[in-house]
Amino acid sequence: MAMDTKNVIETRGLKKTFLDFWRRPTVEAVKSLDLTVRQGEVFGLLGPNGSGKSTTIKMLLGLLHPTGGELRVLGARPDDMRAKARIGYLPEVSHLHPFLTPRETLRYYASLFGMTRVEAAKRTEELLAMVDLAQASDRAVGRFSKGMARRVGLAQALVNAPELLVLDEPTSGLDPIGCREVKDLVRILAKTGVTVLMTSHLLADVEDVCDRVAILDGGVLRAEGKIAELLRQPDAVRFLIEGLDDEAAESLRLELEARAGRRVRQDYPAMSLETFFLQVVAKEGRARDFALAPFLARPAAGQREGGTCAEA
Amino acid sequence: MVAFMTAQLTKTAGLRRTLRQLAAIAGTTVTESIQQPVAFLILLSAVLMTLLVPVFQFHRFSEDGRLARDSGLSCMLVFGLALAAGTAGRSVAEEIARGTAAAVIGKPVARATFLLAKWLGVLGVVALFWCGVTAATLVSERCSAHFLTRGDFTGYAADPVTLLLAFAGTGIALATAAVRHYMWRRRFGVSAFLGVMASQVLVAAVSGFYNRFGQLYPLVGEAACEGCGGGHAHGAARLVFYHPELNLRVLPVALLVLFALAVFSALATALATRLQTGAALAVCATALLFGLAGDSLWAVAPLLSVRGLAAGLLPDVQHFWLCDAIARGGQVAWRYVAEAGVYALTCCALFLTVGCAVFRERDLG
Ligand SMILES: Nc1ncnc2c1ncn2[C@@H]1O[C@H](COP(=O)(O)OP(=O)(O)OP(=O)(O)O)[C@@H](O)[C@H]1O
Ligand SMILES: [Mg+2]
């Protein structure tokens, strides 16, 4: 099948079999994967542990050599340096030089993109402020907590203002504030036209930010499509009404039942634990002093707050 | 025309980026490697072992100062090999295992660039080590007892002043590194490594201002070079207040050792793309042994023409080990050094090419 170069990521029959020392096959991590990620979308790669998500991502970045199949990233092969210069990658585990400080780490990665000292220094300060590490910027990253190292990793992935951002479990190790910030960041980047490919075990996170998802299992693609389409229950409708007292709600339910001629269920949605946590720890704009705040135009989707919810 | 110029510009931009990448990766490798306590301990051991020879010298071999010189050069080769293999192993094998290499290769960095930069980094560490140990060797040879006849003095004279300065310099370097770490959180390993290295170079340089009896040379007037162990004639028109009584004939020999270390760095870097640090060190040590033993070893098995076979695979270390050539006032010609340099560069290029080919195929998962 011909590859469409307009797609940001395109794989056809992609395979990866790991070999042992004697070149005998050990694991078939990815089996004939067809995947398409289009310009400007946020794509979620889901799957249980060991399903081949990270393996796929590493093949996209030219870290692993595919055993078979075709692969195009930004219209080029994964080892094309010009294409790679337009990609940002956050590995599954933040691999950092333990003796460097976050500032040195970011300058180092900036120089790998050929930035001059001045450019690198400027970009570094912006990113440090963005991931909220400006205070810890002179401590060695080797002693950082998991979430702090993750933040450095995230900053490092953005150092070249990438067109394609590949995030392997970006929220792992982050506190709820961090998770929320990452999700906000992904949304903002997507608005500016950046294509994002991310994996995550936190399905709620994926649901919040991704336009399309693919579900891998045992190296095989099991499902793919728009989240809204995949999750839609075509034979049910749900209303959300705020500020209605119990009595009015009950009479409304009865009316609806009479009109529809079917049973109508009524419940009171709780706020999500994430929302609650953010409210508790949001001391004087803690969640908001994240440097992205100016970009945060719309409230997070999927954030369900108090109100009556009726489902038919 | 426009297309051609654009192509040229992208090429230069690509070249500039590659150079920046080389500098960044090599620089980080140097900082990270000399930050490790083991690197600094290797340097300190080599320097102290070299400086201690004049202190504990109970025998005199054929020539004054020869024992100090030979031990200094041996320390340079053996400790340097350990440093090269250890640094290569840590900065290549361990980075591959830890995933740091993958994070770098995930950026627009060609695998060949990465490996070349790693080699340059290892070479940088080895070169810093080499500066320190070369200076210590020169100092140690000067401080050894030399037989002198001077107007009112005939007999053996050591140079306790310089020796004391060399030890004190090492101590001060360590203390400074500790203070810098305490006061300004500067990396101890880096300060200590650079400090010990610089202290030896400084002592070697400063020792030119006085003779081995500790008397400063007069600023003007006739050279009071009586304490000189160099055994050469001094022209009347030379600088009188500065006279380095160092056996500078050691320099070409030391440079040859540096070439050998560069070759071993390349070998270790190439090996580290597949092997762990210990294994890479073992292979390098074996290569050194075989390379040095050369003919004497192969003579045991004259029937097998393995010599010819091995010569193609292993660098001939004998080309780089010319300690005996400068005994009794002998010289090593710079032309020879240049030729050996070309040979070393060829070996490095070969090892690195093989290393790149192996590394290109490797999965960084
Ligand atoms: N370098 C490797 N050598 C051998 N097998 C490997 C290697 N890397 C991954 N595998 C195997 O490939 C399979 C897929 O691994 P992968 O890391 O892609 O899973 P994943 O979907 O990212 O899982 P997780 O959700 O736990 O991160 C696993 O069975 C794993 O053991
Ligand atoms: Mg994974």
XYZ file of C-alpha atoms and ligand atoms in Angstrom:
709
model
C 0.000 0.000 0.000
C 1.308 3.447 -0.853
C 2.257 5.686 2.039
C 0.562 9.038 2.338
C 3.242 11.601 3.096
C 0.699 14.037 4.562
C 0.341 11.784 7.566
C 2.722 12.604 10.375
C 3.192 8.977 11.345
C 2.401 6.080 9.117
C 3.278 2.430 9.590
C 2.406 -0.517 7.381
C 2.860 -4.070 8.601
C 5.387 -2.915 11.191
C 7.030 -5.825 13.020
C 9.553 -6.147 15.787
C 10.936 -9.399 17.047
C 13.624 -9.247 19.710
C 16.495 -11.673 19.278
C 18.781 -13.229 21.853
C 22.575 -13.397 21.734
C 22.461 -16.254 19.205
C 19.960 -14.293 17.107
C 17.104 -16.624 18.005
C 13.742 -14.862 18.315
C 12.681 -14.298 21.924
C 9.717 -11.918 21.944
C 7.430 -10.837 19.150
C 6.747 -7.423 20.600
C 4.936 -5.886 17.622
C 3.149 -7.941 14.990
C 2.163 -6.300 11.725
C 1.018 -2.918 12.951
C -0.807 -0.457 10.689
C -1.036 2.923 12.319
C -1.782 6.397 10.997
C -1.441 9.612 12.940
C -2.613 12.713 11.144
C -1.340 16.265 11.291
C -2.450 18.168 14.391
C -4.174 15.382 16.276
C -3.558 14.045 19.754
C -3.240 10.320 19.396
C -3.310 7.915 22.319
C -1.624 4.529 22.212
C -3.149 2.282 24.841
C -2.598 -1.265 25.911
C -1.731 -3.472 28.846
C 1.849 -3.875 30.100
C 4.114 -5.469 27.540
C 1.746 -4.878 24.647
C 4.421 -3.196 22.534
C 3.647 0.508 22.970
C 7.152 1.599 23.925
C 8.638 -0.724 21.325
C 6.536 0.969 18.640
C 7.588 4.409 19.815
C 11.262 3.444 19.881
C 10.973 2.224 16.297
C 9.441 5.550 15.278
C 12.503 7.298 16.702
C 15.019 4.982 15.101
C 16.182 3.559 18.419
C 15.019 0.059 17.535
C 15.329 -1.399 14.051
C 12.053 -2.897 12.772
C 12.163 -6.545 11.775
C 9.709 -5.909 8.976
C 7.217 -3.497 7.504
C 7.332 0.123 6.502
C 7.600 3.207 8.623
C 7.399 6.932 7.850
C 7.670 9.730 10.387
C 7.112 13.274 9.114
C 7.381 11.795 5.659
C 10.864 10.414 6.201
C 12.569 7.303 7.496
C 13.213 7.285 11.231
C 16.959 7.840 10.816
C 16.479 11.029 8.788
C 18.143 13.793 10.806
C 16.058 16.598 9.333
C 12.856 14.850 10.348
C 14.277 14.054 13.770
C 15.071 17.704 14.359
C 11.310 18.317 14.281
C 10.426 15.643 16.845
C 10.331 15.924 20.623
C 10.589 12.688 22.602
C 9.938 11.940 26.235
C 11.187 8.411 26.996
C 9.272 6.074 29.280
C 11.850 6.517 32.030
C 13.578 9.894 32.266
C 17.115 9.098 31.235
C 19.181 11.983 32.471
C 22.804 12.565 33.219
C 22.742 12.291 37.015
C 25.508 14.831 37.640
C 24.064 17.612 35.543
C 21.633 20.180 36.892
C 18.335 20.719 35.048
C 19.764 23.900 33.569
C 22.844 22.097 32.253
C 20.708 19.219 31.030
C 18.443 21.485 28.994
C 21.351 23.453 27.565
C 22.991 20.181 26.621
C 19.915 18.955 24.780
C 19.450 22.353 23.154
C 22.974 22.231 21.788
C 22.216 18.834 20.242
C 19.775 20.684 18.007
C 22.571 22.998 16.957
C 21.351 25.989 18.964
C 23.891 28.640 19.858
C 24.739 29.286 23.499
C 22.495 32.332 23.643
C 19.528 30.581 22.046
C 20.022 27.551 24.266
C 20.214 29.673 27.422
C 17.054 31.562 26.514
C 15.090 28.439 25.672
C 16.335 26.767 28.871
C 15.048 29.523 31.130
C 11.649 29.482 29.407
C 11.330 25.755 29.815
C 12.517 25.757 33.437
C 9.840 28.274 34.271
C 7.279 26.277 32.348
C 7.857 23.020 34.216
C 8.121 24.860 37.513
C 11.714 23.842 38.252
C 13.346 27.257 38.373
C 14.053 26.924 42.121
C 15.627 23.471 41.820
C 17.557 24.331 38.681
C 20.982 24.185 40.333
C 20.709 20.779 41.968
C 21.963 17.607 40.312
C 19.101 15.729 38.629
C 20.452 12.439 39.973
C 18.933 13.336 43.352
C 15.580 14.443 41.960
C 12.288 12.792 42.840
C 10.641 10.790 40.092
C 8.172 13.522 39.244
C 10.847 16.217 39.192
C 12.963 14.118 36.838
C 9.857 13.647 34.714
C 9.444 17.406 34.493
C 13.020 17.779 33.293
C 12.296 15.039 30.768
C 9.230 16.866 29.570
C 11.119 20.151 29.246
C 13.823 18.353 27.303
C 11.226 16.999 24.886
C 10.081 20.534 24.110
C 13.505 22.084 23.714
C 13.298 22.269 19.912
C 9.653 23.453 19.741
C 8.744 20.191 17.990
C 6.102 19.616 15.346
C 5.611 16.076 16.550
C 5.721 15.310 20.237
C 6.084 11.696 21.309
C 5.303 11.155 24.977
C 5.754 7.710 26.505
C 3.687 7.713 29.691
C 4.085 11.441 30.310
C 2.052 11.449 33.519
C 3.762 8.523 35.242
C 5.275 9.681 38.519
C 3.602 13.075 38.462
C 1.349 14.381 41.211
C -2.221 15.329 40.241
C -1.163 18.927 39.682
C 1.604 17.756 37.398
C -0.773 15.426 35.542
C -3.211 18.198 35.035
C -0.466 20.512 33.816
C 0.751 17.935 31.339
C -2.745 17.477 30.007
C -3.217 21.230 29.719
C 0.131 21.483 27.985
C -0.812 18.793 25.474
C -4.056 20.578 24.723
C -2.328 23.912 24.239
C 0.309 22.407 22.001
C -2.365 20.636 19.978
C -4.126 23.963 19.486
C -0.956 25.430 18.041
C -0.856 22.620 15.499
C 1.570 20.230 17.170
C 0.848 16.561 16.597
C 1.053 14.511 19.783
C 1.465 10.763 20.168
C 1.184 9.613 23.757
C 0.839 6.408 25.724
C -0.621 6.165 29.169
C -2.092 3.670 31.589
C -4.343 6.315 33.065
C -7.305 5.919 30.790
C -8.979 8.990 32.223
C -6.005 11.086 31.104
C -6.170 9.675 27.624
C -9.889 10.245 27.477
C -9.376 13.845 28.551
C -6.888 14.861 25.905
C -6.793 12.453 22.983
C -8.711 12.888 19.758
C -8.070 9.354 18.587
C -6.790 6.225 20.260
C -5.441 2.854 19.251
C -5.509 -0.119 21.573
C -2.616 -2.558 21.285
C -2.594 -5.968 22.846
C 0.147 -8.536 22.412
C 1.652 -6.419 19.653
C -1.587 -6.440 17.645
C -3.896 -3.512 17.005
C -7.255 -4.380 18.592
C -9.215 -1.156 18.098
C -8.631 2.272 16.596
C -10.757 5.359 16.187
C -12.063 8.639 17.561
C -12.684 8.445 21.297
C -16.128 9.945 20.993
C -17.092 7.334 18.403
C -15.532 4.419 20.234
C -17.190 5.265 23.529
C -20.582 6.400 22.291
C -23.528 4.359 23.520
C -25.871 4.948 20.635
C -29.029 3.956 22.481
C -28.678 6.237 25.528
C -29.019 10.009 26.101
C -27.809 11.915 29.167
C -28.830 15.372 30.449
C -26.916 17.436 32.971
C -28.860 20.060 34.923
C -27.265 22.243 37.582
C -28.979 23.830 40.573
C -32.150 21.780 40.586
C -33.658 20.705 43.921
C -34.737 17.114 44.625
C -38.410 17.753 44.214
C -38.101 19.461 40.848
C -35.722 16.761 39.674
C -38.166 14.022 40.596
C -41.060 15.672 38.815
C -38.912 16.260 35.765
C -37.910 12.593 35.771
C -41.522 11.492 35.891
C -42.385 13.853 33.081
C -39.534 12.535 30.961
C -40.593 8.964 31.632
C -44.131 9.776 30.568
C -42.907 11.513 27.405
C -40.340 8.927 26.359
C -42.387 5.929 27.402
C -39.211 4.395 28.922
C -37.584 4.206 32.293
C -35.438 7.280 33.121
C -32.657 6.923 35.715
C -31.491 9.818 37.858
C -28.190 10.218 39.763
C -26.002 12.857 41.408
C -22.543 12.944 39.847
C -19.686 13.359 42.296
C -16.793 15.618 41.378
C -13.758 13.635 40.308
C -11.047 12.985 42.883
C -8.705 14.955 40.646
C -10.893 18.032 40.823
C -11.241 17.619 44.590
C -7.487 17.221 45.045
C -6.786 20.260 42.934
C -9.234 22.277 45.012
C -7.627 21.142 48.283
C -4.048 21.868 47.274
C -4.829 24.986 45.284
C -3.347 27.365 47.804
C -3.452 30.883 46.445
C -3.382 29.970 42.800
C -0.862 27.126 43.155
C -2.306 25.283 40.212
C -2.513 28.481 38.253
C 0.961 29.899 38.710
C 2.123 27.349 36.203
C 3.621 29.475 33.478
C 1.136 28.180 30.955
C -1.733 29.863 32.742
C -2.056 32.624 30.138
C -2.765 30.004 27.500
C -5.435 28.234 29.506
C -8.473 29.480 27.676
C -10.981 26.738 28.175
C -11.565 24.627 31.284
C -10.504 21.018 31.160
C -12.919 18.774 29.328
C -14.374 15.861 31.218
C -14.313 17.801 34.436
C -17.629 16.946 36.004
C -18.759 19.207 38.776
C -21.860 19.233 40.930
C -25.199 18.938 39.183
C -27.953 16.508 38.465
C -27.437 13.980 35.793
C -30.210 12.097 34.180
C -29.685 9.174 31.899
C -32.307 7.686 29.629
C 21.727 28.127 -8.700
C 19.416 29.013 -5.831
C 18.792 25.330 -5.216
C 22.536 24.694 -5.192
C 23.151 27.480 -2.714
C 20.323 26.301 -0.491
C 21.798 22.821 -0.571
C 25.220 24.205 0.350
C 23.738 26.253 3.159
C 21.852 23.303 4.605
C 25.037 21.324 4.361
C 26.990 23.956 6.291
C 24.151 24.250 8.765
C 24.260 20.471 9.117
C 28.009 20.583 9.585
C 27.717 23.323 12.172
C 25.121 21.338 14.026
C 27.297 18.240 13.956
C 30.245 20.217 15.330
C 28.067 21.623 18.120
C 26.846 18.137 18.900
C 30.398 16.789 19.007
C 31.453 19.583 21.342
C 28.419 19.200 23.597
C 28.573 15.410 23.913
C 32.355 15.303 24.305
C 32.286 18.144 26.839
C 29.576 16.500 28.904
C 31.478 13.221 28.758
C 34.618 14.910 30.100
C 32.763 16.678 32.924
C 30.799 13.634 33.866
C 33.831 11.347 33.760
C 36.212 13.451 35.794
C 33.398 14.047 38.245
C 33.587 10.345 39.110
C 35.751 9.702 42.168
C 37.458 6.805 40.415
C 38.886 9.047 37.674
C 40.372 11.372 40.219
C 41.734 8.440 42.266
C 43.450 7.026 39.196
C 45.115 10.379 38.513
C 46.094 10.809 42.149
C 47.553 7.295 42.355
C 49.581 7.756 39.188
C 50.910 11.145 40.315
C 51.742 9.991 43.848
C 53.390 6.777 42.681
C 55.528 8.806 40.302
C 56.444 11.410 42.904
C 57.263 8.805 45.546
C 60.025 7.224 43.468
C 62.668 9.838 44.410
C 61.624 9.498 48.066
C 62.064 5.745 48.246
C 64.841 5.302 45.759
C 67.421 2.967 47.270
C 69.009 1.742 44.069
C 70.621 3.548 41.252
C 70.331 2.046 37.866
C 72.578 2.846 34.973
C 71.569 6.484 34.955
C 70.501 9.235 37.354
C 66.747 9.787 37.357
C 66.025 6.889 35.057
C 64.002 4.935 37.587
C 61.747 7.938 38.222
C 61.296 8.528 34.512
C 60.565 4.904 33.671
C 58.093 4.499 36.524
C 56.365 7.723 35.578
C 55.934 6.576 31.993
C 54.809 3.106 33.098
C 52.230 4.615 35.443
C 51.082 6.788 32.587
C 50.539 3.785 30.332
C 48.962 1.417 32.864
C 46.804 3.861 34.805
C 45.976 5.671 31.566
C 44.741 2.424 30.058
C 42.535 1.795 33.088
C 41.231 5.347 32.886
C 40.533 5.113 29.145
C 38.754 1.759 29.371
C 36.851 2.755 32.507
C 35.732 6.081 31.067
C 34.697 4.538 27.760
C 32.811 1.790 29.551
C 30.984 4.190 31.800
C 30.152 6.757 29.197
C 29.184 4.348 26.429
C 28.202 0.938 27.832
C 26.499 2.291 30.928
C 24.743 5.067 29.051
C 23.372 2.523 26.612
C 22.204 0.343 29.493
C 20.747 3.286 31.413
C 19.000 4.748 28.376
C 20.839 8.074 28.309
C 22.306 7.116 24.946
C 18.809 6.456 23.599
C 17.669 9.884 24.802
C 20.511 11.461 22.814
C 20.047 9.314 19.706
C 16.347 10.247 19.858
C 17.518 13.771 18.986
C 18.936 14.532 15.539
C 22.275 13.002 16.482
C 23.743 10.422 14.110
C 25.012 7.323 15.833
C 28.452 7.862 14.305
C 28.515 11.403 15.711
C 27.609 10.049 19.130
C 30.383 7.468 19.115
C 32.978 9.880 17.744
C 32.026 12.438 20.389
C 32.314 9.794 23.095
C 35.794 8.915 21.884
C 36.768 12.596 21.872
C 35.426 12.866 25.414
C 37.403 9.856 26.595
C 40.445 11.255 24.832
C 39.906 14.580 26.598
C 39.912 12.893 29.996
C 43.006 10.875 29.084
C 44.763 13.999 27.777
C 44.134 15.861 31.053
C 45.453 12.850 32.961
C 48.446 12.744 30.631
C 49.313 16.403 31.284
C 49.344 15.778 35.017
C 51.393 12.589 34.895
C 53.854 13.961 32.323
C 54.491 16.950 34.568
C 54.842 14.656 37.580
C 57.320 12.500 35.657
C 59.442 15.517 34.727
C 59.350 16.727 38.320
C 60.126 13.284 39.680
C 63.131 12.877 37.403
C 64.449 16.285 38.390
C 63.998 15.514 42.073
C 65.878 12.192 41.907
C 69.434 12.248 43.149
C 71.853 13.293 40.418
C 75.635 13.148 40.611
C 77.060 16.648 40.416
C 80.354 18.388 40.562
C 80.109 22.030 41.380
C 82.922 24.240 42.646
C 82.569 23.335 46.287
C 80.309 20.300 45.935
C 80.796 16.822 44.584
C 78.269 14.065 45.155
C 74.609 13.182 44.846
C 72.095 15.993 45.113
C 68.350 15.545 45.098
C 65.849 18.402 44.806
C 63.785 18.344 47.996
C 62.317 21.805 47.375
C 60.582 20.838 44.143
C 59.485 17.509 45.569
C 57.970 19.270 48.541
C 56.252 21.745 46.240
C 54.828 18.894 44.168
C 53.350 17.138 47.210
C 52.153 20.423 48.680
C 50.566 21.328 45.335
C 48.612 18.078 45.355
C 47.476 18.727 48.924
C 46.488 22.311 48.179
C 44.556 21.179 45.095
C 42.550 18.735 47.206
C 41.922 21.310 49.915
C 40.832 23.888 47.336
C 38.451 21.405 45.760
C 36.949 20.682 49.190
C 36.537 24.381 49.947
C 34.997 25.071 46.541
C 32.573 22.241 47.129
C 31.700 23.434 50.614
C 31.404 27.124 49.847
C 30.090 27.232 46.304
C 28.839 23.677 45.726
C 31.327 23.227 42.900
C 31.786 19.605 41.878
C 34.532 18.117 44.039
C 35.653 15.518 41.515
C 36.081 18.055 38.732
C 37.949 20.576 40.902
C 40.174 17.895 42.419
C 41.021 16.286 39.088
C 41.819 19.566 37.373
C 43.555 20.905 40.489
C 45.922 17.953 40.888
C 46.686 18.048 37.177
C 47.303 21.796 37.170
C 49.406 21.691 40.353
C 51.899 19.307 38.747
C 52.155 21.380 35.585
C 52.602 24.505 37.682
C 55.331 22.991 39.852
C 57.171 21.752 36.770
C 56.985 25.252 35.299
C 57.942 27.094 38.489
C 60.926 24.838 39.140
C 62.673 26.628 36.290
C 63.244 29.688 38.474
C 65.689 28.040 40.895
C 68.404 25.395 40.867
C 68.284 22.073 42.668
C 69.770 23.629 45.789
C 66.791 25.924 45.967
C 68.712 29.060 44.900
C 66.842 31.459 42.643
C 68.567 32.305 39.401
C 69.687 35.908 39.271
C 67.551 38.090 37.073
C 70.571 39.319 35.179
C 74.066 38.066 34.760
C 75.591 34.712 33.990
C 73.449 31.602 34.251
C 74.069 29.875 37.530
C 73.224 26.521 36.087
C 75.516 24.549 38.298
C 72.848 22.298 39.675
C 71.639 21.261 36.292
C 71.313 17.532 35.811
C 70.600 17.881 32.125
C 74.268 17.564 31.247
C 74.107 19.915 28.300
C 76.084 22.961 27.407
C 74.448 26.312 28.044
C 74.889 29.078 25.571
C 75.752 32.495 26.944
C 72.836 34.251 25.287
C 70.035 32.204 26.877
C 67.534 33.421 29.405
C 69.363 33.469 32.668
C 66.627 33.778 35.248
C 64.607 30.880 33.901
C 66.182 27.563 33.243
C 63.928 24.517 33.316
C 66.129 21.735 34.599
C 63.708 19.205 33.275
C 64.596 16.383 30.988
C 62.509 17.557 28.060
C 63.608 14.577 26.004
C 60.858 12.783 27.904
C 58.214 14.774 26.046
C 58.292 12.917 22.708
C 58.276 9.605 24.560
C 55.352 10.725 26.703
C 53.572 11.923 23.580
C 53.967 8.455 22.109
C 52.349 7.029 25.240
C 49.474 9.475 24.708
C 49.098 8.120 21.177
C 48.923 4.596 22.562
C 46.282 5.746 25.038
C 44.311 7.350 22.201
C 44.353 4.029 20.366
C 43.194 2.199 23.489
C 40.480 4.805 24.005
C 39.209 4.106 20.500
C 39.367 0.355 21.093
C 37.568 0.672 24.423
C 34.909 2.991 22.973
C 34.249 0.572 20.126
C 34.103 -2.385 22.508
C 31.817 -0.573 24.928
C 29.065 -0.478 22.298
C 28.702 -4.206 22.970
C 30.565 -5.094 26.171
C 30.317 -3.951 29.748
C 33.099 -1.890 31.348
C 34.892 -4.854 32.946
C 34.963 -6.867 29.746
C 36.146 -3.866 27.711
C 38.940 -3.275 30.231
C 39.969 -6.931 30.085
C 40.163 -6.890 26.291
C 42.194 -3.663 26.343
C 44.594 -5.039 28.933
C 45.067 -8.178 26.845
C 45.675 -6.071 23.759
C 48.280 -4.084 25.695
C 49.982 -7.235 26.890
C 50.100 -8.805 23.455
C 51.028 -5.520 21.847
C 53.934 -4.984 24.232
C 55.125 -8.569 24.381
C 55.344 -8.500 20.616
C 58.099 -10.637 19.207
C 59.236 -12.200 22.456
C 55.850 -13.791 22.939
C 55.379 -14.891 19.372
C 58.846 -16.386 19.270
C 57.499 -19.108 21.535
C 55.296 -20.356 18.752
C 57.383 -19.896 15.652
C 55.422 -22.477 13.714
C 52.254 -20.501 13.871
C 52.365 -17.329 11.905
C 49.861 -15.749 14.260
C 52.116 -12.742 14.537
C 51.164 -11.607 11.083
C 47.516 -12.290 11.790
C 47.513 -10.491 15.115
C 49.452 -7.562 13.695
C 46.478 -6.821 11.525
C 44.085 -6.871 14.465
C 46.035 -5.407 17.340
C 47.970 -2.174 17.458
C 51.685 -2.723 17.828
C 52.262 -1.035 21.171
C 56.001 -1.369 20.785
C 55.933 1.551 18.386
C 54.658 3.712 21.231
C 56.899 2.500 24.041
C 60.333 4.042 23.582
C 61.477 4.466 27.160
C 64.846 2.912 26.428
C 65.492 5.175 23.474
C 66.086 8.205 25.685
C 68.382 6.411 28.121
C 71.913 7.845 28.369
C 71.072 11.038 26.569
C 69.371 9.370 23.611
C 66.797 11.276 21.601
C 63.565 10.382 19.849
C 63.249 12.241 16.588
C 60.101 14.325 16.121
C 59.789 12.839 12.686
C 59.339 9.446 14.315
C 56.702 10.910 16.638
C 54.830 12.294 13.648
C 54.903 8.928 11.891
C 53.719 7.165 15.030
C 50.939 9.758 15.241
C 49.771 8.841 11.763
C 49.882 5.159 12.691
C 47.880 5.853 15.874
C 45.321 7.883 13.967
C 44.904 5.056 11.467
C 44.349 2.559 14.277
C 41.806 4.882 15.915
C 39.972 5.367 12.622
C 39.815 1.605 12.094
C 38.524 0.826 15.571
C 35.983 3.625 15.462
C 34.745 2.570 12.026
C 34.171 -0.956 13.280
C 32.589 0.482 16.447
C 30.210 2.644 14.403
C 29.218 -0.279 12.205
C 28.436 -2.378 15.283
C 26.654 0.476 17.042
C 24.508 1.252 14.002
C 23.029 -2.236 14.120
C 22.442 -2.168 17.836
C 18.951 -1.802 19.283
C 18.779 0.882 21.952
C 15.780 -0.437 23.783
N 15.234 -4.761 24.537
C 14.359 -5.770 24.643
N 14.776 -7.044 24.517
C 13.908 -8.065 24.589
N 12.594 -7.909 24.777
C 12.105 -6.681 24.914
C 12.960 -5.539 24.859
N 12.206 -4.434 25.020
C 10.942 -4.861 25.174
N 10.877 -6.201 25.113
C 9.651 -7.031 25.196
O 8.739 -6.555 24.244
C 7.425 -6.597 24.762
C 6.792 -5.218 24.630
O 7.470 -4.320 25.470
P 7.116 -2.776 25.545
O 8.139 -2.137 26.384
O 6.931 -2.274 24.183
O 5.723 -2.816 26.300
P 4.789 -1.609 26.726
O 3.541 -1.763 25.968
O 5.500 -0.325 26.584
O 4.560 -1.960 28.253
P 4.431 -0.996 29.512
O 3.031 -0.557 29.521
O 4.730 -1.886 30.643
O 5.396 0.107 29.359
C 7.547 -7.075 26.190
O 7.244 -8.428 26.220
C 8.984 -6.868 26.526
O 9.442 -7.832 27.418
Mg 6.116 1.118 27.853
